[in-house]
mmCIF file of C-alpha atoms in Angstrom:
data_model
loop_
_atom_site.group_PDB
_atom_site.id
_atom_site.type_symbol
_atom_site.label_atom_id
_atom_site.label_comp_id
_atom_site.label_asym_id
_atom_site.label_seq_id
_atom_site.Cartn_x
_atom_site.Cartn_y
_atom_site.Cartn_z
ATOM 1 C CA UNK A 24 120.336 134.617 45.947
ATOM 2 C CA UNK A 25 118.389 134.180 49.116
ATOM 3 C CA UNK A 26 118.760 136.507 51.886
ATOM 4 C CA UNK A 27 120.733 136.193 55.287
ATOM 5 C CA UNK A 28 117.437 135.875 57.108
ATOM 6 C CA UNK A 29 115.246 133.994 54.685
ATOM 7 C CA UNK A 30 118.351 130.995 54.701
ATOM 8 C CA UNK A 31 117.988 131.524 58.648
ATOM 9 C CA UNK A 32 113.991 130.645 58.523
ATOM 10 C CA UNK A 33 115.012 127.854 56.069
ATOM 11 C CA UNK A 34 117.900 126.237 57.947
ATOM 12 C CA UNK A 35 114.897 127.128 61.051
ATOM 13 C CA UNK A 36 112.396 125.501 59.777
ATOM 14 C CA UNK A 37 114.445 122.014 58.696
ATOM 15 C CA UNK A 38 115.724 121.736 62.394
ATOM 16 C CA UNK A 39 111.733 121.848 63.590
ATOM 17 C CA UNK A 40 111.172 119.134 60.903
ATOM 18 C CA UNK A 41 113.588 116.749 62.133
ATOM 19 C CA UNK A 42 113.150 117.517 65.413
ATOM 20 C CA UNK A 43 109.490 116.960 65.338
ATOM 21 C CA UNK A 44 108.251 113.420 66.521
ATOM 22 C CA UNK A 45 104.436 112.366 65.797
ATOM 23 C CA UNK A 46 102.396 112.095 69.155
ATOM 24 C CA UNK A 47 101.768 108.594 69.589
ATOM 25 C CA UNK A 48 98.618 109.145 71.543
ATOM 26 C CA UNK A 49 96.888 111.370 68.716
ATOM 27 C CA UNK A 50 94.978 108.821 67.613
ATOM 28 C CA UNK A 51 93.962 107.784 70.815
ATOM 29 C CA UNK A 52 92.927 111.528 71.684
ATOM 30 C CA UNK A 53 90.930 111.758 68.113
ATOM 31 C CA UNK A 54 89.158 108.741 69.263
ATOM 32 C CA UNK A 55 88.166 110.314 72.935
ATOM 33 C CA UNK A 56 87.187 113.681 70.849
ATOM 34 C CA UNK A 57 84.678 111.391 68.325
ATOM 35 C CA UNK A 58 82.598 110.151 71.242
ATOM 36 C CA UNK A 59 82.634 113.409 73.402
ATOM 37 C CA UNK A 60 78.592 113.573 72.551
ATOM 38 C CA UNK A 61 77.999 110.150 73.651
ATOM 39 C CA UNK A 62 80.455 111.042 76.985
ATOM 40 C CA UNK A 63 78.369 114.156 77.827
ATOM 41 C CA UNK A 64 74.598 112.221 76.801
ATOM 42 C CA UNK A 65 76.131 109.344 79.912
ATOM 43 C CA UNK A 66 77.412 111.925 82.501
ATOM 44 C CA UNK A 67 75.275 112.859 85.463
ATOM 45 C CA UNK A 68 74.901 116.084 86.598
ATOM 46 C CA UNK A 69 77.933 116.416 88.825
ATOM 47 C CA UNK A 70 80.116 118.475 87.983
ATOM 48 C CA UNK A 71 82.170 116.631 85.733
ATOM 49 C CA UNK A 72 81.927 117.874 81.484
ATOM 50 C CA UNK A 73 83.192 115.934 78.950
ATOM 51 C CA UNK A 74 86.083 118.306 78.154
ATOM 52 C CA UNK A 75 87.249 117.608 81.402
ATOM 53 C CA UNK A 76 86.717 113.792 81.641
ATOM 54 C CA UNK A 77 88.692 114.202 78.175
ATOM 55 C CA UNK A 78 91.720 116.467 79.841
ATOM 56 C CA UNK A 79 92.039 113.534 82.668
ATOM 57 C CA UNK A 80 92.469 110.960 80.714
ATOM 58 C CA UNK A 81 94.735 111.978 78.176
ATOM 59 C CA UNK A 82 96.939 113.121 81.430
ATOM 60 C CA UNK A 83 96.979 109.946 82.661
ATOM 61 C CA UNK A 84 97.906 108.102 79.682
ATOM 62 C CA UNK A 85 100.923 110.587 79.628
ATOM 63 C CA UNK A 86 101.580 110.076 82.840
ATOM 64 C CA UNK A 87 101.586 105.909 82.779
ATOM 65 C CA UNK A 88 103.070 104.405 80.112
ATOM 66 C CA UNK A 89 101.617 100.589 80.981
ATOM 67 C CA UNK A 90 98.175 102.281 80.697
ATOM 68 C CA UNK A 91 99.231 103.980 77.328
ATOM 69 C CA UNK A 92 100.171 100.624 76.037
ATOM 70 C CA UNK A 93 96.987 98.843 76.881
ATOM 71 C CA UNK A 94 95.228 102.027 75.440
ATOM 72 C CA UNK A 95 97.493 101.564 72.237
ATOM 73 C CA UNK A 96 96.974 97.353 72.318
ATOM 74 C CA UNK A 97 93.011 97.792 72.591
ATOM 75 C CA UNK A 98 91.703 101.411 71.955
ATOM 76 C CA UNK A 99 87.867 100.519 72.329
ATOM 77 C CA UNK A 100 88.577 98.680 76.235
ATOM 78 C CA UNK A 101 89.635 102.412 76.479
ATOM 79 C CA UNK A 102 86.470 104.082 75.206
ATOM 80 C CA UNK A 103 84.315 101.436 77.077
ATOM 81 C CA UNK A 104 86.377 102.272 80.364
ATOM 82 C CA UNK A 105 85.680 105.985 79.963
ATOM 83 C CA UNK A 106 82.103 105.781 79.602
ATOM 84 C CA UNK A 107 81.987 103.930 82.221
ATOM 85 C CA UNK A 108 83.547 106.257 84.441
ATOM 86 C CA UNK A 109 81.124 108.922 82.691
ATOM 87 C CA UNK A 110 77.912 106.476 82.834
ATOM 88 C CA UNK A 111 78.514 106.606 86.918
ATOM 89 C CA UNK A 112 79.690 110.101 87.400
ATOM 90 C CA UNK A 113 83.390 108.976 88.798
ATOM 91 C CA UNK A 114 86.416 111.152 87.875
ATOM 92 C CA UNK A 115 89.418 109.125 87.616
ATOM 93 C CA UNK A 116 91.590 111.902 88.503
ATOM 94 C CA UNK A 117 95.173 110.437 91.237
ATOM 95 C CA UNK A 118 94.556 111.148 94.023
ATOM 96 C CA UNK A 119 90.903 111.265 94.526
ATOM 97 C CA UNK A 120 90.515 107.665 94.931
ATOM 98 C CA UNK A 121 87.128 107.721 93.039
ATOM 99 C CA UNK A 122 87.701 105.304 90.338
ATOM 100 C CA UNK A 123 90.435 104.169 88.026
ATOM 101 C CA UNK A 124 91.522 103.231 84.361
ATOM 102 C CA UNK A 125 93.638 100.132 85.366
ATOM 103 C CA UNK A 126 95.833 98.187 82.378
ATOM 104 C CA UNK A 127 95.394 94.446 82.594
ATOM 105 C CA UNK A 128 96.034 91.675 80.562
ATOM 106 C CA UNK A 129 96.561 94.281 77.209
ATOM 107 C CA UNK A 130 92.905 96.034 78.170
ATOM 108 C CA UNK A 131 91.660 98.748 79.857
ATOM 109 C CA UNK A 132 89.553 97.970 82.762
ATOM 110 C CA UNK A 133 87.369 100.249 85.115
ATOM 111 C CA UNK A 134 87.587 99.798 88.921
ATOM 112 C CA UNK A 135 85.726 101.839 91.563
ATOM 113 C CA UNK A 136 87.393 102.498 94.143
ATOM 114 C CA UNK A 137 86.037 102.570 98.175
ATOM 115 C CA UNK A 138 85.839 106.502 98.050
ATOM 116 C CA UNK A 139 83.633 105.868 94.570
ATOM 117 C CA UNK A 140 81.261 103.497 96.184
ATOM 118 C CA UNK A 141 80.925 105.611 99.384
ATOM 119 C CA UNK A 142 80.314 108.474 96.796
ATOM 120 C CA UNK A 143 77.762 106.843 95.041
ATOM 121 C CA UNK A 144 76.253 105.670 98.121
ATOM 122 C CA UNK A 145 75.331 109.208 99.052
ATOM 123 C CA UNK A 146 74.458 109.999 95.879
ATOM 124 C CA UNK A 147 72.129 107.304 95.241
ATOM 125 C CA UNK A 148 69.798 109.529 97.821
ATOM 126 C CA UNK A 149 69.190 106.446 100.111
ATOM 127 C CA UNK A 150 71.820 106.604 102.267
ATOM 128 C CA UNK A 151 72.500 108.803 105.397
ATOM 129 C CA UNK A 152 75.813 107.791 106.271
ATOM 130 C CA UNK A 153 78.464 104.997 105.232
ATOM 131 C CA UNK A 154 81.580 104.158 106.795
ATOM 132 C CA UNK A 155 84.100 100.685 105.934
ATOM 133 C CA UNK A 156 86.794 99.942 108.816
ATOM 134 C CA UNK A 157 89.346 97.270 109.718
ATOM 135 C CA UNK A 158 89.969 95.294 112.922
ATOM 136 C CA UNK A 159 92.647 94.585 114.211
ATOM 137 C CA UNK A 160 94.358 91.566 116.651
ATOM 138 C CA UNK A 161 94.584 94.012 119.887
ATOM 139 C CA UNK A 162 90.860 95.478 119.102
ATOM 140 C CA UNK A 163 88.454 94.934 121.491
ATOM 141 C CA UNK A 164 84.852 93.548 119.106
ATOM 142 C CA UNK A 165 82.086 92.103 119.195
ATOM 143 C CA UNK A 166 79.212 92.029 116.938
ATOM 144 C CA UNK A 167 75.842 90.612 117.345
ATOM 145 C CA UNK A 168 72.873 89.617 114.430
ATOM 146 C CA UNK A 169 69.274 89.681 114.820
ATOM 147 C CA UNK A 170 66.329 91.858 115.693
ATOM 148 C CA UNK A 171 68.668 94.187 118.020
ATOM 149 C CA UNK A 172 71.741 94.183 115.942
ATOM 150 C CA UNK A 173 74.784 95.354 117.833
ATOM 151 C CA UNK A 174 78.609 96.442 116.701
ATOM 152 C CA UNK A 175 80.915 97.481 119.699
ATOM 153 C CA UNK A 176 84.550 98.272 118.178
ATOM 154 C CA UNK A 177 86.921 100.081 120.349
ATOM 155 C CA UNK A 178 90.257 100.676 118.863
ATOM 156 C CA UNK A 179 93.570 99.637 120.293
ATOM 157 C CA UNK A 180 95.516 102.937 120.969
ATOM 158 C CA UNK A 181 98.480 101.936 122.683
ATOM 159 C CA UNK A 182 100.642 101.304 120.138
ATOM 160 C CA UNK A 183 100.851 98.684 117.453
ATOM 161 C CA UNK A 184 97.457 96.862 117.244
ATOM 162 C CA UNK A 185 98.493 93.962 115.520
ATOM 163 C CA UNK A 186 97.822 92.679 112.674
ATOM 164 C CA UNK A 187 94.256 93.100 110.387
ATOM 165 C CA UNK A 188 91.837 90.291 111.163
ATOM 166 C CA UNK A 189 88.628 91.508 109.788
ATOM 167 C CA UNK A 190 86.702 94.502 107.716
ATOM 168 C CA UNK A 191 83.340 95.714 108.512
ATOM 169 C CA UNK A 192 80.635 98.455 106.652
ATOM 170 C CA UNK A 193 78.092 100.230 108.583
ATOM 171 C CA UNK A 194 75.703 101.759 106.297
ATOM 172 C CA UNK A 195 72.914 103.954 108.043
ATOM 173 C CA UNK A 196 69.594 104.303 105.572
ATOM 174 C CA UNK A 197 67.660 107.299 105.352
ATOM 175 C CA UNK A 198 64.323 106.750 107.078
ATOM 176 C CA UNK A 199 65.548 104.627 109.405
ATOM 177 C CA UNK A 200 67.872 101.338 109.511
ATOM 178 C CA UNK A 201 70.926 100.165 109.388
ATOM 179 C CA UNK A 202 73.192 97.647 106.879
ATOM 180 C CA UNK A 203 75.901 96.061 108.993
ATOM 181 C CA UNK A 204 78.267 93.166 107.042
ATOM 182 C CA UNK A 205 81.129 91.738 108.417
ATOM 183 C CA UNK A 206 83.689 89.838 107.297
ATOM 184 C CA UNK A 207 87.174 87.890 108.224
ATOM 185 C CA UNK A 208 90.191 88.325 106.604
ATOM 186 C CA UNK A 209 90.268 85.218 105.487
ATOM 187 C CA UNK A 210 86.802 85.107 104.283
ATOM 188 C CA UNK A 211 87.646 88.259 102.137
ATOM 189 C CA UNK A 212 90.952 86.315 100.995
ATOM 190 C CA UNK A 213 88.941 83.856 99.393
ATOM 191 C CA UNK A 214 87.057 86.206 97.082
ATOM 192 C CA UNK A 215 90.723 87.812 96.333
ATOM 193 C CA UNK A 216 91.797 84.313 95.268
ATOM 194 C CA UNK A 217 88.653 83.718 93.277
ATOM 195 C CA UNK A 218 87.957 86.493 91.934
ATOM 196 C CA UNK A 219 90.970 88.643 91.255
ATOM 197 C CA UNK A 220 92.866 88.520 88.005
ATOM 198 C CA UNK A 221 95.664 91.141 88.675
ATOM 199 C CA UNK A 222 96.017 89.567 91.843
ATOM 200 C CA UNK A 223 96.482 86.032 90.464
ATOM 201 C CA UNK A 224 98.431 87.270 87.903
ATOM 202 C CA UNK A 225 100.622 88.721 90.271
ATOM 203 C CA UNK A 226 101.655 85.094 91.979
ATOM 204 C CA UNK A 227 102.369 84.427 88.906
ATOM 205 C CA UNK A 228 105.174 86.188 88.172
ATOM 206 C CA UNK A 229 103.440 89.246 86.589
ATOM 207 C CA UNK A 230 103.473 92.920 87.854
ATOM 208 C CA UNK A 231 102.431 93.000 91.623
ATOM 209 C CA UNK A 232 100.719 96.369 91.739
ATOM 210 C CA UNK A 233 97.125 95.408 92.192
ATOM 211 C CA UNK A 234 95.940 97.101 95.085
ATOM 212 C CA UNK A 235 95.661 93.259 97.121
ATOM 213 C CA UNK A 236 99.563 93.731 97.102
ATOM 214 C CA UNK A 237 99.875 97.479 97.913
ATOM 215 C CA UNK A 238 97.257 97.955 100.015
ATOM 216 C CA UNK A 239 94.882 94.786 101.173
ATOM 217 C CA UNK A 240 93.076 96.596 103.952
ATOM 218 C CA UNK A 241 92.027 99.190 102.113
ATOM 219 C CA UNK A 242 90.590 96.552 99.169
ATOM 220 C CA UNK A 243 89.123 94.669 102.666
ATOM 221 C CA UNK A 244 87.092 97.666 103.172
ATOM 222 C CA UNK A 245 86.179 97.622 100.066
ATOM 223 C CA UNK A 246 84.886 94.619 99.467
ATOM 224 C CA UNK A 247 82.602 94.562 102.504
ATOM 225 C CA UNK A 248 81.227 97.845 101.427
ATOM 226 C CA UNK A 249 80.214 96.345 97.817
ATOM 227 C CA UNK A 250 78.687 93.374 99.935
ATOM 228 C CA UNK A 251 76.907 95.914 102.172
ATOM 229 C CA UNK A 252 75.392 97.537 98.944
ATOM 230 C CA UNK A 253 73.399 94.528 97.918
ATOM 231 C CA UNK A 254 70.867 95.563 100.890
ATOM 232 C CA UNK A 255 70.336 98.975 100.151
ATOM 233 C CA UNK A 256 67.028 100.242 98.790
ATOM 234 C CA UNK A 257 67.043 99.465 94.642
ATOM 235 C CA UNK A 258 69.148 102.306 93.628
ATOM 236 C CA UNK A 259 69.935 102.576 89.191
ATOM 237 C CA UNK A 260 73.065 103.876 90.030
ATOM 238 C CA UNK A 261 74.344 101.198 92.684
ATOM 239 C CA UNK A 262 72.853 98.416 90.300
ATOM 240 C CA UNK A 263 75.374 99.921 87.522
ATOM 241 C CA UNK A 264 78.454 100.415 89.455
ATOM 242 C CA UNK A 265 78.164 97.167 91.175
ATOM 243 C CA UNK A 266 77.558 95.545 86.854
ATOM 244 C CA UNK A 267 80.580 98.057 85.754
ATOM 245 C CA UNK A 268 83.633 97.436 88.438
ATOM 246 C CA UNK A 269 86.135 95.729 87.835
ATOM 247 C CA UNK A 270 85.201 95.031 84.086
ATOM 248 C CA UNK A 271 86.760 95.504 80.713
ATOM 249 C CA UNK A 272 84.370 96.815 77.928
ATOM 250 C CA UNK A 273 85.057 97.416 74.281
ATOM 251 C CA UNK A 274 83.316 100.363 73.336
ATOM 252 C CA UNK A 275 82.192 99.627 69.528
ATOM 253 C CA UNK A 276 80.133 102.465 68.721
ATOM 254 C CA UNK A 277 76.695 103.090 67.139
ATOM 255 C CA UNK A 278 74.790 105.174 65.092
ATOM 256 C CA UNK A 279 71.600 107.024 65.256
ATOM 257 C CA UNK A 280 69.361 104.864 64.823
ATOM 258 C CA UNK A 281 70.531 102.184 67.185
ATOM 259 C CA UNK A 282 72.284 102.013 70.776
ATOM 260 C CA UNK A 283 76.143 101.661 70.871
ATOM 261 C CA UNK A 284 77.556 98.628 71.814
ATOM 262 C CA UNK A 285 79.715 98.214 74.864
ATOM 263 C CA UNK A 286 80.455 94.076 74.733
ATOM 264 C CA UNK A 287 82.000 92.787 78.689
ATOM 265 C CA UNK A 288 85.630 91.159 77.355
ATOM 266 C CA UNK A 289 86.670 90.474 80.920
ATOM 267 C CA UNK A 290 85.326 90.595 84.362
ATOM 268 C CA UNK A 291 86.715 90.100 88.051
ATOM 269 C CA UNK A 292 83.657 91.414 89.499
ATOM 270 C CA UNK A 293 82.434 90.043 92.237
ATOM 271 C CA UNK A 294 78.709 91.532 91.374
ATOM 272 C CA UNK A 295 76.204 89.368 93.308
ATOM 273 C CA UNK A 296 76.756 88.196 97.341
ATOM 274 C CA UNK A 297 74.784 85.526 98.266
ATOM 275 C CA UNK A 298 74.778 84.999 101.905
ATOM 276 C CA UNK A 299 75.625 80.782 102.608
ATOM 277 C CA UNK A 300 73.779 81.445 105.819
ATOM 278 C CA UNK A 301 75.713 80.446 109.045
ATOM 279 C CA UNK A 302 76.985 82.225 112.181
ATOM 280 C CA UNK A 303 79.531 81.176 113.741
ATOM 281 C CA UNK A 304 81.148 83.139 116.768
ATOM 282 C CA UNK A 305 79.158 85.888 115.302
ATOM 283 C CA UNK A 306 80.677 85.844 112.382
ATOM 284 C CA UNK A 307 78.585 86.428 109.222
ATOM 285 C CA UNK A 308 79.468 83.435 106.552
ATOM 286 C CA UNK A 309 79.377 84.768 102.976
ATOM 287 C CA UNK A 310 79.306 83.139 99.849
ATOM 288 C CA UNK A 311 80.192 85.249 96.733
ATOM 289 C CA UNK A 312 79.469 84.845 92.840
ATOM 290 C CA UNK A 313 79.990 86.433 89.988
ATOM 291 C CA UNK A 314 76.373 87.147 87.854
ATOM 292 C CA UNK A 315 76.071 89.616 84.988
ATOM 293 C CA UNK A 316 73.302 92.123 85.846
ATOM 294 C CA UNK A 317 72.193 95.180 82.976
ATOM 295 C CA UNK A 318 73.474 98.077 84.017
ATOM 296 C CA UNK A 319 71.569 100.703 81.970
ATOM 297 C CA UNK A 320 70.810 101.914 78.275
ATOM 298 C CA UNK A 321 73.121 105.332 78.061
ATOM 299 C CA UNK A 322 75.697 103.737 77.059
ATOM 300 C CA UNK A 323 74.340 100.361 75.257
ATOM 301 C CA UNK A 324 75.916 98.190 77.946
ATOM 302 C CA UNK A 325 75.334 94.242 77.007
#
């Protein structure tokens, strides 16, 4: 006859077993685990170890279930977005704005973010200073192109400014220089419309919670600072964030002897600018299009 207290740790025991539900995302964690070599062999030097990259991510598949489901639906567009993030050196942490893992269309995707590019910028050692702002309707601006380039922006303070009209970037280059792009809002709607899945899918019906619905200025700013970037200095690191934003990659793996392979499944990247070449009022004219461009061998990237 069992005792009092060995039927208590039975009847104990029986409650943990039906009470205990499997963690859906442990498979998705053992997967992050298996390529924690390949995460730390991609990561720059700052800051950022793969234990850590691990930790965020796992926290923010707890935290949002649509990205757990597109995690679930396509585990390597998961993979490929973290080594992404790790190939650059971006920590997709809330609330830093740096980069994030974004679920569209049943994938992960990987989109830097305009604190990541500015970040990169000064990391990329050929920048001194960047800065991205809007314009408004009751602004007073005026920009000029040529051999004396000039930008005169004075802010409307007296209450409401009106509505955005236009986004500029004003990069200043170590050793002398500056990159000035501007661009109207209308000429940055047109990429949006080209170029932006979540944000067509959004007219569509779909979920609007691409940042073009939640916050367009800020995806304004942006998009003139990627522009902007195309004149700086060659920089490996701006090459591969400009070839990784905005993209889904399927992380497939490799072995010793031979590079993993990270194939592009989907792409709203707006990688190459090519200027069309007209001024009108002062205004720049820009014509956009999407090219693939190698991005760099740590991670296999095709």
């Amino acid at each position: 006859m069992p005792k009092a207290s060995e039927i208590t740790s039975m009847v104990k025991k029986e409650e943990e077993r039906r009470n205990h539900k499997p963690d859906p995302l442990a498979g998705i964690v053992k997967n992050l685990t298996s390529i924690k070599g390949e995460i730390a062999n991609a990561l720059p030097d700052v800051g950022i170890t793969p234990d850590r990259m691990i930790r965020i991510v796992v926290t923010l598949l707890r935290q949002n279930k649509s990205l757990a489901e597109a995690a679930m639906q396509n585990p390597a567009s998961l993979l490929g977005a973290v080594m992404m993030a790790a190939q650059v050196g971006l920590d997709p942490t809330n609330g830093l704005n740096q980069c994030a893992l974004v679920p569209r269309k049943g994938k992960v995707c990987f989109d830097i973010m305009y604190e990541g590019f500015v970040e990169l910028g000064y990391r990329s050692d050929r920048m001194e200073s960047i800065v991205a702002r809007t314009v408004y309707e009751k602004d007073t601006f005026s920009l000029k192109y040529g051999l004396n380039e000039e930008l005169v922006h004075v802010p409307y303070l007296d209450g409401d400014p009106g509505e955005s009209k236009g986004y500029y970037m004003v990069g200043k280059l170590k050793g002398g220089g500056n990159i000035v792009v501007y661009m109207t809002k209308d000429q940055v709607r047109k990429i949006r419309d080209r170029y932006s899945v979540a944000y067509n899918a959004g007219l569509k019906g779909s979920r609007q919670d691409s940042p073009w619905f939640t916050n367009e200025d800020r995806m304004g700013e942006k998009t003139v600072v990627k522009a902007g970037f195309r004149w700086i200095p060659k920089s490996p690191i701006i090459r591969t964030a400009l070839a990784l934003d905005e993209t889904a990659r399927e992380w497939k793996g490799g072995n010793e002897c031979e590079e993993p392979d990270m194939s592009l499944v989907e792409a709203e990247n707006i990688w190459d600018v090519e200027e069309a070449t007209e001024n009108m009022e002062g205004r720049e004219i820009i014509e956009v299009k999407t090219e693939e461009k190698p991005a760099g061998s740590l991670t296999g990237l095709k």
